[in-house]
Coordinates of C-alpha atoms in Angstrom, one line a residue:
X1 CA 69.4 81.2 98.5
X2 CA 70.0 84.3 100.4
X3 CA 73.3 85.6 101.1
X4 CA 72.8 84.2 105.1
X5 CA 72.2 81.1 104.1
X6 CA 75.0 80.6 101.7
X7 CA 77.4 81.1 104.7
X8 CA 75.2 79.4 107.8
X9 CA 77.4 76.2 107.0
X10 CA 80.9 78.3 107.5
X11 CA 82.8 77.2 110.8
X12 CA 82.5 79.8 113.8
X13 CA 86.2 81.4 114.1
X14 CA 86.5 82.3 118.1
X15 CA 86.0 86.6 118.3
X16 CA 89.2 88.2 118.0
X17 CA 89.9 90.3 120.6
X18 CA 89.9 94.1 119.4
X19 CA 93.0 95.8 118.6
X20 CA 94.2 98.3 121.0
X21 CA 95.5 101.6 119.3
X22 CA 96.7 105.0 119.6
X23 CA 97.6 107.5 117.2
X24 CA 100.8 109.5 117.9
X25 CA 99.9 112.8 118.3
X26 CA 102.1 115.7 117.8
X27 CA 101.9 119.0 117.8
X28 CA 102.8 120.0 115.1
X29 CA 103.2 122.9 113.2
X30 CA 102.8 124.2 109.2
X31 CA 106.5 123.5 107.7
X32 CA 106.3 127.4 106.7
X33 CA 106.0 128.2 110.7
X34 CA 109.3 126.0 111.2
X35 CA 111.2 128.4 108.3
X36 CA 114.1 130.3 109.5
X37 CA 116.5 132.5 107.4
X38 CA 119.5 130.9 106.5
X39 CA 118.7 127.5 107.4
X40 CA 119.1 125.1 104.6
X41 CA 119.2 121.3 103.8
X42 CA 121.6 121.3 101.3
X43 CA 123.7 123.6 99.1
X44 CA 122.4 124.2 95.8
X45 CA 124.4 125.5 93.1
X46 CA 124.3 128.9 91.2
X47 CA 122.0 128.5 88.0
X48 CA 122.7 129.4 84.6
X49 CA 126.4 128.0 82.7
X50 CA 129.9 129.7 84.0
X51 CA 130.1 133.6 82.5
X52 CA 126.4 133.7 81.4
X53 CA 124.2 136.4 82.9
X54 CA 120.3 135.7 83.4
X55 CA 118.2 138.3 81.3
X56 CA 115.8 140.4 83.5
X57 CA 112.7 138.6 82.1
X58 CA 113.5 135.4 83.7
X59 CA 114.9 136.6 87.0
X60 CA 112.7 136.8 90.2
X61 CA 112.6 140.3 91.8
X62 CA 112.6 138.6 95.2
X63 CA 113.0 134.7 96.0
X64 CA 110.3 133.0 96.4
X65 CA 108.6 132.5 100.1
X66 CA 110.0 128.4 100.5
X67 CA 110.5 127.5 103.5
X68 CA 113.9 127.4 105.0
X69 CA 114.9 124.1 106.9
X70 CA 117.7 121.8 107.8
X71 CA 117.3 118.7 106.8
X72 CA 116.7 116.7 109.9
X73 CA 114.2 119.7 110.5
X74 CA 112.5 118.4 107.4
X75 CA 112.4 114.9 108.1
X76 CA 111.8 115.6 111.5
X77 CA 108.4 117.2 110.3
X78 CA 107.5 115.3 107.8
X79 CA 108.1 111.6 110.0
X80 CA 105.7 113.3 112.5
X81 CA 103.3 113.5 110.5
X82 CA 103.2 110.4 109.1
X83 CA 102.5 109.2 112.3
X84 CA 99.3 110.8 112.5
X85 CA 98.0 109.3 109.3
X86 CA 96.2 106.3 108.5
X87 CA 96.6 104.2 105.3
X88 CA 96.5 101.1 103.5
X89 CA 99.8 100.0 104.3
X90 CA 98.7 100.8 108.1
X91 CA 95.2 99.2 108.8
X92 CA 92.4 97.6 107.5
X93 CA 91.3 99.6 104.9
X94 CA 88.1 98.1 103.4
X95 CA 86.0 101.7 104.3
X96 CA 86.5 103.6 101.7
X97 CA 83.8 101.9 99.4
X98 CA 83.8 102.8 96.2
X99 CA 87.8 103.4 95.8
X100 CA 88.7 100.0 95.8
X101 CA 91.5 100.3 97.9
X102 CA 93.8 97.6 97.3
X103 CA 97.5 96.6 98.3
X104 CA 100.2 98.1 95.7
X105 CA 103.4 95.7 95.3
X106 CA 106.3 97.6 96.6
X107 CA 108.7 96.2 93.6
X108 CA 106.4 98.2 91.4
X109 CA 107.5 101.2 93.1
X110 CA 110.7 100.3 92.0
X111 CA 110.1 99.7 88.4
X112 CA 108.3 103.4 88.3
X113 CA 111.5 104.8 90.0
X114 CA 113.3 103.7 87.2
X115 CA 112.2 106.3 84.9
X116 CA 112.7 108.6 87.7
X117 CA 115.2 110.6 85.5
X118 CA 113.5 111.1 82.4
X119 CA 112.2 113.8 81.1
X120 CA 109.1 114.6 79.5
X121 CA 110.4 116.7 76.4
X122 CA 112.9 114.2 75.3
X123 CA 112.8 113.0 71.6
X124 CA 110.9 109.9 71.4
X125 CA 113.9 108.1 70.1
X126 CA 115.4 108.3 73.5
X127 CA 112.3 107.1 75.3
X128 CA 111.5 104.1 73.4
X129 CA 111.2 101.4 76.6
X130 CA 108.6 104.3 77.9
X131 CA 106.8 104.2 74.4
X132 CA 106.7 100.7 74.7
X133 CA 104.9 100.1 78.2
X134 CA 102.6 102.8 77.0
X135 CA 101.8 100.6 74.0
X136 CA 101.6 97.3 75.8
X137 CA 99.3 98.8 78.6
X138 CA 97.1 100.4 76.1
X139 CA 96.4 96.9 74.4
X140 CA 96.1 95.2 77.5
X141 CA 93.4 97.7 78.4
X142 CA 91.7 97.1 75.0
X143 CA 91.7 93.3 75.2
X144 CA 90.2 93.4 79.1
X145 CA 87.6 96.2 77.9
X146 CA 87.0 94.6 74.1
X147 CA 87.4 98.4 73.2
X148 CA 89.3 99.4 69.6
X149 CA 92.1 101.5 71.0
X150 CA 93.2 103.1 74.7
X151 CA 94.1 106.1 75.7
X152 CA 96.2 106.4 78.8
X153 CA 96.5 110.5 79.0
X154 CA 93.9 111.2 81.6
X155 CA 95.4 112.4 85.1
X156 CA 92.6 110.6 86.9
X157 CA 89.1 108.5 86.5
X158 CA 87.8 111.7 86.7
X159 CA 89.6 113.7 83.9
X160 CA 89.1 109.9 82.0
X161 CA 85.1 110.4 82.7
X162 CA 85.9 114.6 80.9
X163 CA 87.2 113.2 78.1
X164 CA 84.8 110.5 76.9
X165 CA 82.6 113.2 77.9
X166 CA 84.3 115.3 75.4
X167 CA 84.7 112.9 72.5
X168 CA 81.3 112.0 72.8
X169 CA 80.6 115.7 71.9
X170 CA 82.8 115.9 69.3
X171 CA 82.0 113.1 67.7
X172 CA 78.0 114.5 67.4
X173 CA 79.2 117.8 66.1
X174 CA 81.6 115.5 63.4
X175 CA 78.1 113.8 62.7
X176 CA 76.1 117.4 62.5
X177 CA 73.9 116.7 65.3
X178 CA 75.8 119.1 68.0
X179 CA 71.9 120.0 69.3
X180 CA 72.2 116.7 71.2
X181 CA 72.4 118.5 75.1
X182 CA 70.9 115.6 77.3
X183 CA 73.2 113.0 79.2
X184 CA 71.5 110.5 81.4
X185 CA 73.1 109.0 84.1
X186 CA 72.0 106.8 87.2
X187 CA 71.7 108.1 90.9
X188 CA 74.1 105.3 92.1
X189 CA 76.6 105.7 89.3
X190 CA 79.5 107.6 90.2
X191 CA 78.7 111.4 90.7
X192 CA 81.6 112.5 88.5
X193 CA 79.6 111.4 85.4
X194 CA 77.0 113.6 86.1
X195 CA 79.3 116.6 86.9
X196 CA 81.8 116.0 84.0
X197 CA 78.5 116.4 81.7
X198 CA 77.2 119.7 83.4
X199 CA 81.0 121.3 83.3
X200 CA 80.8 120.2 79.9
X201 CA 77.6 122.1 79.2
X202 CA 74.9 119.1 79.0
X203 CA 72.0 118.8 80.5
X204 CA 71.8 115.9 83.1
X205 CA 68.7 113.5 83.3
X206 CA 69.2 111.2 86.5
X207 CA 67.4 107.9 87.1
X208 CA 66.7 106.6 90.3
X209 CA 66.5 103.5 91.5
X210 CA 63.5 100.8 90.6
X211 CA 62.2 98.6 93.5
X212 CA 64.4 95.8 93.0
X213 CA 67.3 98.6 93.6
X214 CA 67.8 98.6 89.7
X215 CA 68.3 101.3 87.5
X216 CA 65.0 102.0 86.4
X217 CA 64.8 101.0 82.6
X218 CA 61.0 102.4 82.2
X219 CA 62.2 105.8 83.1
X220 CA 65.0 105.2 80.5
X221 CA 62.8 104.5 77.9
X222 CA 61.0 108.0 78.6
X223 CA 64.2 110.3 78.9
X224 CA 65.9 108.9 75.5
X225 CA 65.0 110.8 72.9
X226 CA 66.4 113.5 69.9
X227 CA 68.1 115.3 72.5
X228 CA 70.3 112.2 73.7
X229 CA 73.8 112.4 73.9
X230 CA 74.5 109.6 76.1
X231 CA 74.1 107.9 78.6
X232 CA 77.2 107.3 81.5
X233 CA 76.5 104.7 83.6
X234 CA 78.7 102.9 86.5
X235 CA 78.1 99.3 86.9
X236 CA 78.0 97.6 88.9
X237 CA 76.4 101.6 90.7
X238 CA 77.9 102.1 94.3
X239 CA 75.4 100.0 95.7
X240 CA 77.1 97.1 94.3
X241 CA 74.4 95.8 92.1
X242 CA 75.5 94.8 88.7
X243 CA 72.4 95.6 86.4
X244 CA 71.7 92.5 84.2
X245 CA 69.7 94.5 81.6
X246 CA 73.0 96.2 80.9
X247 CA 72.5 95.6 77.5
X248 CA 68.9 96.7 77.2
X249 CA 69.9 100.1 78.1
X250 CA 72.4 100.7 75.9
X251 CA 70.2 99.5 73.3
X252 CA 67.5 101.9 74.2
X253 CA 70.3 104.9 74.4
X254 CA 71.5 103.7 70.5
X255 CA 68.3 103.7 69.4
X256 CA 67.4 107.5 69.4
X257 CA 71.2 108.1 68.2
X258 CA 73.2 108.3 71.4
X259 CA 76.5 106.6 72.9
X260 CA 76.9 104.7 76.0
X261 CA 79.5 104.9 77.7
X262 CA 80.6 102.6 80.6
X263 CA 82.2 103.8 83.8
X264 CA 84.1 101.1 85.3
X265 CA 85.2 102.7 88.7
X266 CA 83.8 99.5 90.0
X267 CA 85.4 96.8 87.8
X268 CA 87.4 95.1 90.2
X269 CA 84.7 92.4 90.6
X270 CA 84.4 91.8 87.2
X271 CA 87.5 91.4 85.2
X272 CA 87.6 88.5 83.3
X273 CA 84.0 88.0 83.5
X274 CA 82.4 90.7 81.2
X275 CA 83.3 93.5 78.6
X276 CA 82.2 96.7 78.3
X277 CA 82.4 96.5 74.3
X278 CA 80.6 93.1 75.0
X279 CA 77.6 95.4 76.3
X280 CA 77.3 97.4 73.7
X281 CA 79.1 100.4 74.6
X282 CA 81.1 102.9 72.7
X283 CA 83.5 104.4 75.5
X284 CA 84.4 103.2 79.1
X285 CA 87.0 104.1 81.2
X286 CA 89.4 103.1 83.7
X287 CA 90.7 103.8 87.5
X288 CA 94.2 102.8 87.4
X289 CA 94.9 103.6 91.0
X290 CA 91.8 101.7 91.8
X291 CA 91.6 98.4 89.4
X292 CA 94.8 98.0 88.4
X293 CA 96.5 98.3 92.1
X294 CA 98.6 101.9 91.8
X295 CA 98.5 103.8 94.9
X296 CA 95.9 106.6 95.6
X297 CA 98.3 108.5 97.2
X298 CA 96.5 110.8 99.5
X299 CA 94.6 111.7 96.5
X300 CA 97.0 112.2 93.9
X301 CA 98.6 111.7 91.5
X302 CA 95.9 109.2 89.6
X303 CA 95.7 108.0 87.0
X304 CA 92.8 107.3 84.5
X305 CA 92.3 104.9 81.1
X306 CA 90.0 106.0 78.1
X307 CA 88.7 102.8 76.4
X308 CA 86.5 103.7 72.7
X309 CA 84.9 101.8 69.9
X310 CA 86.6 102.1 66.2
X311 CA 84.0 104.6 65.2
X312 CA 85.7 107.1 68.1
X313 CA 89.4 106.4 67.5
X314 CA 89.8 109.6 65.5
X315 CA 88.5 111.6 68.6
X316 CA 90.6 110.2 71.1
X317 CA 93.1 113.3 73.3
X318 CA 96.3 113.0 71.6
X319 CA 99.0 112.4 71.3
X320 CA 98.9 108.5 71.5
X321 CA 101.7 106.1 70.9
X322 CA 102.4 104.1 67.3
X323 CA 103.9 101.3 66.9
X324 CA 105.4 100.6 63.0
X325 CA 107.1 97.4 63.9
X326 CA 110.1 98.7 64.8
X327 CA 110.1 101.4 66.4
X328 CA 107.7 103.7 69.0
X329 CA 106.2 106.6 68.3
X330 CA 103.9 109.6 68.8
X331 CA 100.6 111.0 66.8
X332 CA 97.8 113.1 66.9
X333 CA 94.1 110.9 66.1
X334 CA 92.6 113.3 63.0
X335 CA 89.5 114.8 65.1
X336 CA 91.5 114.4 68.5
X337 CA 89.9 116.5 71.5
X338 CA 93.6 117.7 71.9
X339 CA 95.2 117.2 75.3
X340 CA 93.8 116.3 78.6
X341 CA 96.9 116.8 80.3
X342 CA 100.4 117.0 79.7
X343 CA 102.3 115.1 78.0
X344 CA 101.5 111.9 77.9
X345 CA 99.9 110.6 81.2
X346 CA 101.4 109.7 84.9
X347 CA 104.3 107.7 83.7
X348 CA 105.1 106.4 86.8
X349 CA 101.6 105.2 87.7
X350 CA 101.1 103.4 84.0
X351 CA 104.6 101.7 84.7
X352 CA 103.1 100.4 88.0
X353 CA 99.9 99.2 86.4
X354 CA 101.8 97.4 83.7
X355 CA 103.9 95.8 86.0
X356 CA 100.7 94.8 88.2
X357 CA 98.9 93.2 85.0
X358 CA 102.1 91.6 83.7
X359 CA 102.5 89.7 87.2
X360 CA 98.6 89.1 87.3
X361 CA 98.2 87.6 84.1
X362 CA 94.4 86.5 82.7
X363 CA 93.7 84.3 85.1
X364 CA 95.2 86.3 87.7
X365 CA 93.2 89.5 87.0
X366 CA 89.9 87.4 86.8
X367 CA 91.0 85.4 90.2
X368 CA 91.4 89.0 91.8
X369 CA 87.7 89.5 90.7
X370 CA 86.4 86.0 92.1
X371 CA 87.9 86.5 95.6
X372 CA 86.9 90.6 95.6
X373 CA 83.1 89.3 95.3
X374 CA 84.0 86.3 97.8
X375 CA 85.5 88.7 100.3
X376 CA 82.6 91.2 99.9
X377 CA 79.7 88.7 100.5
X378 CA 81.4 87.2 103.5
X379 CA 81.5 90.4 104.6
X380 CA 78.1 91.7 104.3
X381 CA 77.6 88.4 106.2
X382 CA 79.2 89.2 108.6
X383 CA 77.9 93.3 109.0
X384 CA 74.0 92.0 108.7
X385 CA 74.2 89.9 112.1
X386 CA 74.9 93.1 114.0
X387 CA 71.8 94.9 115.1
X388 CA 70.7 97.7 113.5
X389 CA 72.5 97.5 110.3
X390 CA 70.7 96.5 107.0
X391 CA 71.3 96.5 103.3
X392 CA 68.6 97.9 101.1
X393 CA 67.6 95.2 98.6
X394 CA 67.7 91.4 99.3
X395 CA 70.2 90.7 96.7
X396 CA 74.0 89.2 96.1
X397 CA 76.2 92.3 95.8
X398 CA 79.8 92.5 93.4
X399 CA 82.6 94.0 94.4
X400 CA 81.2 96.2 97.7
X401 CA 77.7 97.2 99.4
X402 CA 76.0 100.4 100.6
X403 CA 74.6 99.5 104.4
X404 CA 72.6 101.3 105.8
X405 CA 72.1 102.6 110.0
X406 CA 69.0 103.8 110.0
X407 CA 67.7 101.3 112.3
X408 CA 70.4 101.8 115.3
X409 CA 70.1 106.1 114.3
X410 CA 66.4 106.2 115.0
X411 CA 66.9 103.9 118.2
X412 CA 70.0 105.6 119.8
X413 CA 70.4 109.0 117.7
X414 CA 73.8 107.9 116.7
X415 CA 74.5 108.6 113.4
X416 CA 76.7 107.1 110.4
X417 CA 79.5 110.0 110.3
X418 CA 79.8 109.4 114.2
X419 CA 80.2 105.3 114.2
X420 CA 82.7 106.3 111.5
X421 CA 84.8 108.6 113.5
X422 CA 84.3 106.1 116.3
X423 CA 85.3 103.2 114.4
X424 CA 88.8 105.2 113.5
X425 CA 89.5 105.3 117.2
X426 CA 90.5 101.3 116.2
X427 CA 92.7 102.2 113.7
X428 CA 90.3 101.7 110.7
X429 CA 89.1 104.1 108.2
X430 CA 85.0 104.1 107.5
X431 CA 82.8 106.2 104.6
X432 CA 79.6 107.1 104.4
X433 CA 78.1 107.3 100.5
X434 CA 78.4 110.2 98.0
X435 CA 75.3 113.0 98.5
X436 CA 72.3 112.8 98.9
X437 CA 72.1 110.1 101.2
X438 CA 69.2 108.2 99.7
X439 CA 70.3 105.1 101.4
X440 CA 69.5 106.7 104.9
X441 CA 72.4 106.2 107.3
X442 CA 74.7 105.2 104.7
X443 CA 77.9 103.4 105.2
X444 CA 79.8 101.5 101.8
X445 CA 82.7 98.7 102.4
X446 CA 84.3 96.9 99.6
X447 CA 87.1 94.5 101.1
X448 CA 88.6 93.8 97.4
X449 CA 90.7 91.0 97.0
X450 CA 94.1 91.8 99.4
X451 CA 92.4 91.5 103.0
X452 CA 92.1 87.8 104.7
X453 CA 89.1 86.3 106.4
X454 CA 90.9 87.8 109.7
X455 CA 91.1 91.3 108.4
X456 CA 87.8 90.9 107.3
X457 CA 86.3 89.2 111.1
X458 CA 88.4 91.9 112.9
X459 CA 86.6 95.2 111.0
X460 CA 83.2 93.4 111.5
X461 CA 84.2 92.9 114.8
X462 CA 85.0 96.7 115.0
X463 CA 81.3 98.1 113.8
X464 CA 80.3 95.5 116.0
X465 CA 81.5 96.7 119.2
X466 CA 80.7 100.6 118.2
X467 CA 76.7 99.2 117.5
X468 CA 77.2 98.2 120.5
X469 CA 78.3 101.3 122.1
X470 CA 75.9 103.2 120.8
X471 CA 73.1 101.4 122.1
X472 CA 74.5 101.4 125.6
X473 CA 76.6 104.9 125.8
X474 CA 75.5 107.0 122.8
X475 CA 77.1 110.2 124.1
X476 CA 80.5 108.7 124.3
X477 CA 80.2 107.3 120.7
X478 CA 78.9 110.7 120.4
X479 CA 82.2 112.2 121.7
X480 CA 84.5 110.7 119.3
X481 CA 87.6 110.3 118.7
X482 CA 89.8 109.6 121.4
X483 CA 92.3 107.8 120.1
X484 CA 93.1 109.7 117.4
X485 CA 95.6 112.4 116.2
X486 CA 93.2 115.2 116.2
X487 CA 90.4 115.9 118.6
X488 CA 86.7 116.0 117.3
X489 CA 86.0 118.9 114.9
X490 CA 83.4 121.9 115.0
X491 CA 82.0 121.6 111.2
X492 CA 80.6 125.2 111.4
X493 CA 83.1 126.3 109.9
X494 CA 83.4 124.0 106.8
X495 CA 79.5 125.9 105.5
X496 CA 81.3 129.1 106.1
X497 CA 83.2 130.2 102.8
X498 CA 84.4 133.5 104.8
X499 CA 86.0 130.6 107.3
X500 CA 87.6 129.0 104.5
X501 CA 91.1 128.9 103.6
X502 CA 92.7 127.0 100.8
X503 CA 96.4 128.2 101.2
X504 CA 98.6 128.9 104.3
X505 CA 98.7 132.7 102.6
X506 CA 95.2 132.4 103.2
X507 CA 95.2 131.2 106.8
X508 CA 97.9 133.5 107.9
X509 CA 95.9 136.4 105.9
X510 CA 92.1 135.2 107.4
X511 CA 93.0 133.9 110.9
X512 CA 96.7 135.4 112.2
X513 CA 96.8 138.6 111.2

């Protein structure tokens, strides 16, 4: 049964009508532009103790360039532009496939302001409650992976994906096969495991796709050989598509004397329902701000999970925590790659995903996975009845899907990037696919489990209505957005490095002087 037919039977919900929105839009400028001398929010007291006198090394030979605001200035400023942002909390958020964006309790916010006060160098004797989230997380993370022991150092999924990545070397230069230079990834896993491997120093083999949308296991079978160091592989890839001969590859990968290793950016459709250790695999990591419901936060800060087999432990970044019984504490693994950050990990974030999995529970966590899929098939449901969109590969999708335009761009010239900036004038966000686009037209949803059959009807509704515009005003979709805080952008400048400017210094130095 095709994924049409599964829902033909659903009752028709009346079209709800579209949501009428506008973005405040200010005017706004750079908080340093806003700095005055003297101003100030607040009156901060002399450092150093009463009747000590700073040496010369440590003291500044001007203060530094901060900005210089009152507080209501500050708020002021920062309020405004809030209001020009979308978000999660804001709108329907199911665009930004591949993130898994997902609604973060508020109470756990809370809970990770708690520790607000602590500080990082403390003696672990002082931090023990800390110690002991870290510990509980880290087997909770090993029972839901089937993986030996957890490390929750990494700063991100990337900087997880670096230091498998890492370990994986280490542990073939511990073996004294260090000539092993090859890493093979997919096209649709996630890009970071192919650029972790190159900034790493390996040589990256990438499969593409079969006919049946598939990793292709034949081209497997010829890139594995004395040269293997692993293989990192997302699955279910971006498409969606979980690869049922999961197994097989990792078996092929093991054969020649390489490690698989399992990114599981994209687990949030199956938890509770496989194991990466299950598989076969040797390493796997985790998204905590995706999975396990921590905020992305604009980007930052993350926070990422490395899951490895027994063989690995000794390799894993230290320090990690130990638990005697008693008491929490801290090691070093013998062959640790050393740190991968500082200190331990994002405290804050690790206490939110705690709390999230403690309030879950098993069934919970494998419930979340059961209504992700069920959200995301009703949606690509929904998004195939509008004209012109299409999903490469007649299959059943996980946890999101990669759609395609192609058919409504060749017939109206309207492309993905501009339905997406069109759909924002709604008040929704929309994404395209990593690069290259080899799904042509590319566009990737994945609703998760926190959005209703109404949130769900409403975005469909959205792309609906901008299809729609395109085929019957393509120059206004074109002309996008309207409704938005900022007015539509001349790109040139983003291929010009001579354009670019990554600080204010910059911009002030490049464009106002």
């Amino acid at each position: 049964m095709n994924t049409a037919e599964s829902f033909a039977e659903l009752p028709v919900a009346p079209k709800p009508p579209l949501r009428r929105f506008h973005q405040a839009r200010w005017d706004e400028p750079i908080i340093f532009e806003l700095s005055a001398p003297g101003r100030r929010g607040m009156a901060v007291p002399q450092p150093g103790a009463p009747g000590v006198e700073l040496p010369e090394t440590v003291r500044r030979a001007e203060p530094p360039k901060l900005p210089e605001m009152s507080q209501l200035h500050v708020l002021r400023h920062y309020l405004r532009l809030s209001q020009e942002n979308l978000g999660v909390d804001l709108n329907i958020d199911v665009g930004q496939g591949t993130c898994t964006m997902k609604y973060s309790p508020k109470v756990n916010d809370r809970f990770a302001a708690a520790i607000a006060e602590l500080h990082p160098l403390q003696h672990e004797d002082t931090v023990q409650g800390v110690l002991e989230i870290y510990w509980r997380l880290e087997r909770m993370l090993a029972e839901i992976s089937g993986m030996s022991r957890v490390s929750l150092q990494p700063g991100s999924g990337s900087a997880a994906i670096y230091a498998n990545i890492a370990m994986i070397r280490a542990y073939h230069a511990a073996n004294g096969e260090g000539h092993r230079d090859q890493v093979i990834t997919t096209m649709f896993s996630h890009p970071s495991n192919a650029a972790c491997a190159k900034t790493a120093g390996y040589e990256v083999i990438t499969l593409m796709p079969d006919a049946d949308g598939y990793p292709d296991i034949e081209a497997l079978r010829a890139a594995v050989g004395p040269r293997t160091a692993a293989l990192m592989i997302t699955n279910p890839e971006d498409t969606g598509i979980f690869n049922p001969r999961i197994r097989e590859f990792v078996e092929l990968v093991h054969s020649v004397g390489g490690l698989a290793c399992y990114d599981q950016a994209n687990a949030n459709g199956i938890l509770g329902i496989t194991r990466a250790r299950d598989a076969g695999f040797d390493l796997c990591h985790f998204n905590l701000h995706k999975t396990f419901s921590t905020p992305h936060a604009c980007g930052g800060p993350a926070a990422g999970a490395c899951g490895v087999s027994a063989e690995l432990e000794p390799f894993l970044p230290g320090p990690v925590v130990t638990f005697d019984g008693s008491s929490y504490g801290l090691e070093t693994p013998p062959r640790s790659i050393g740190k991968v950050r500082p200190f331990l990990g994002v405290t804050p974030n690790i206490v939110r995903a705690y709390a999230w999995i403690m309030a879950m529970g098993a069934e919970g966590l494998r419930q979340v996975a059961e209504t992700a899929v069920l959200n995301n098939n009703y949606l690509m449901h929904k998004i195939l009845q509008i004209p012109g969109a299409s999903a490469p590969w007649d299959k059943r999708r996980i946890e999101q899907v990669r759609y395609s335009w192609q058919e409504l761009s060749e017939e109206t010239g309207v492309h993905s990037e501009e339905i997406g900036v069109r759909a924002a004038d709604f008040g929704v966000h929309y994404w395209t696919s990593h690069h290259p686009y080899v799904v042509p037209e590319p566009f990737t949803l994945e609703p998760t489990e926190s959005y209703s059959k109404e949130d769900l009807d409403e975005y469909a509704a959205i792309l609906a209505h901008v299809a729609s515009e395109a085929r019957t005003d393509p120059e206004f979709v074109k002309g996008a957005p309207y409704n938005q805080s900022v007015h539509k952008i001349d790109m040139t400048s983003l291929d010009d490095p001579k354009e670019w400017a990554p600080t204010w210094r910059a911009y002030v130095r490049k464009h106002l002087s």
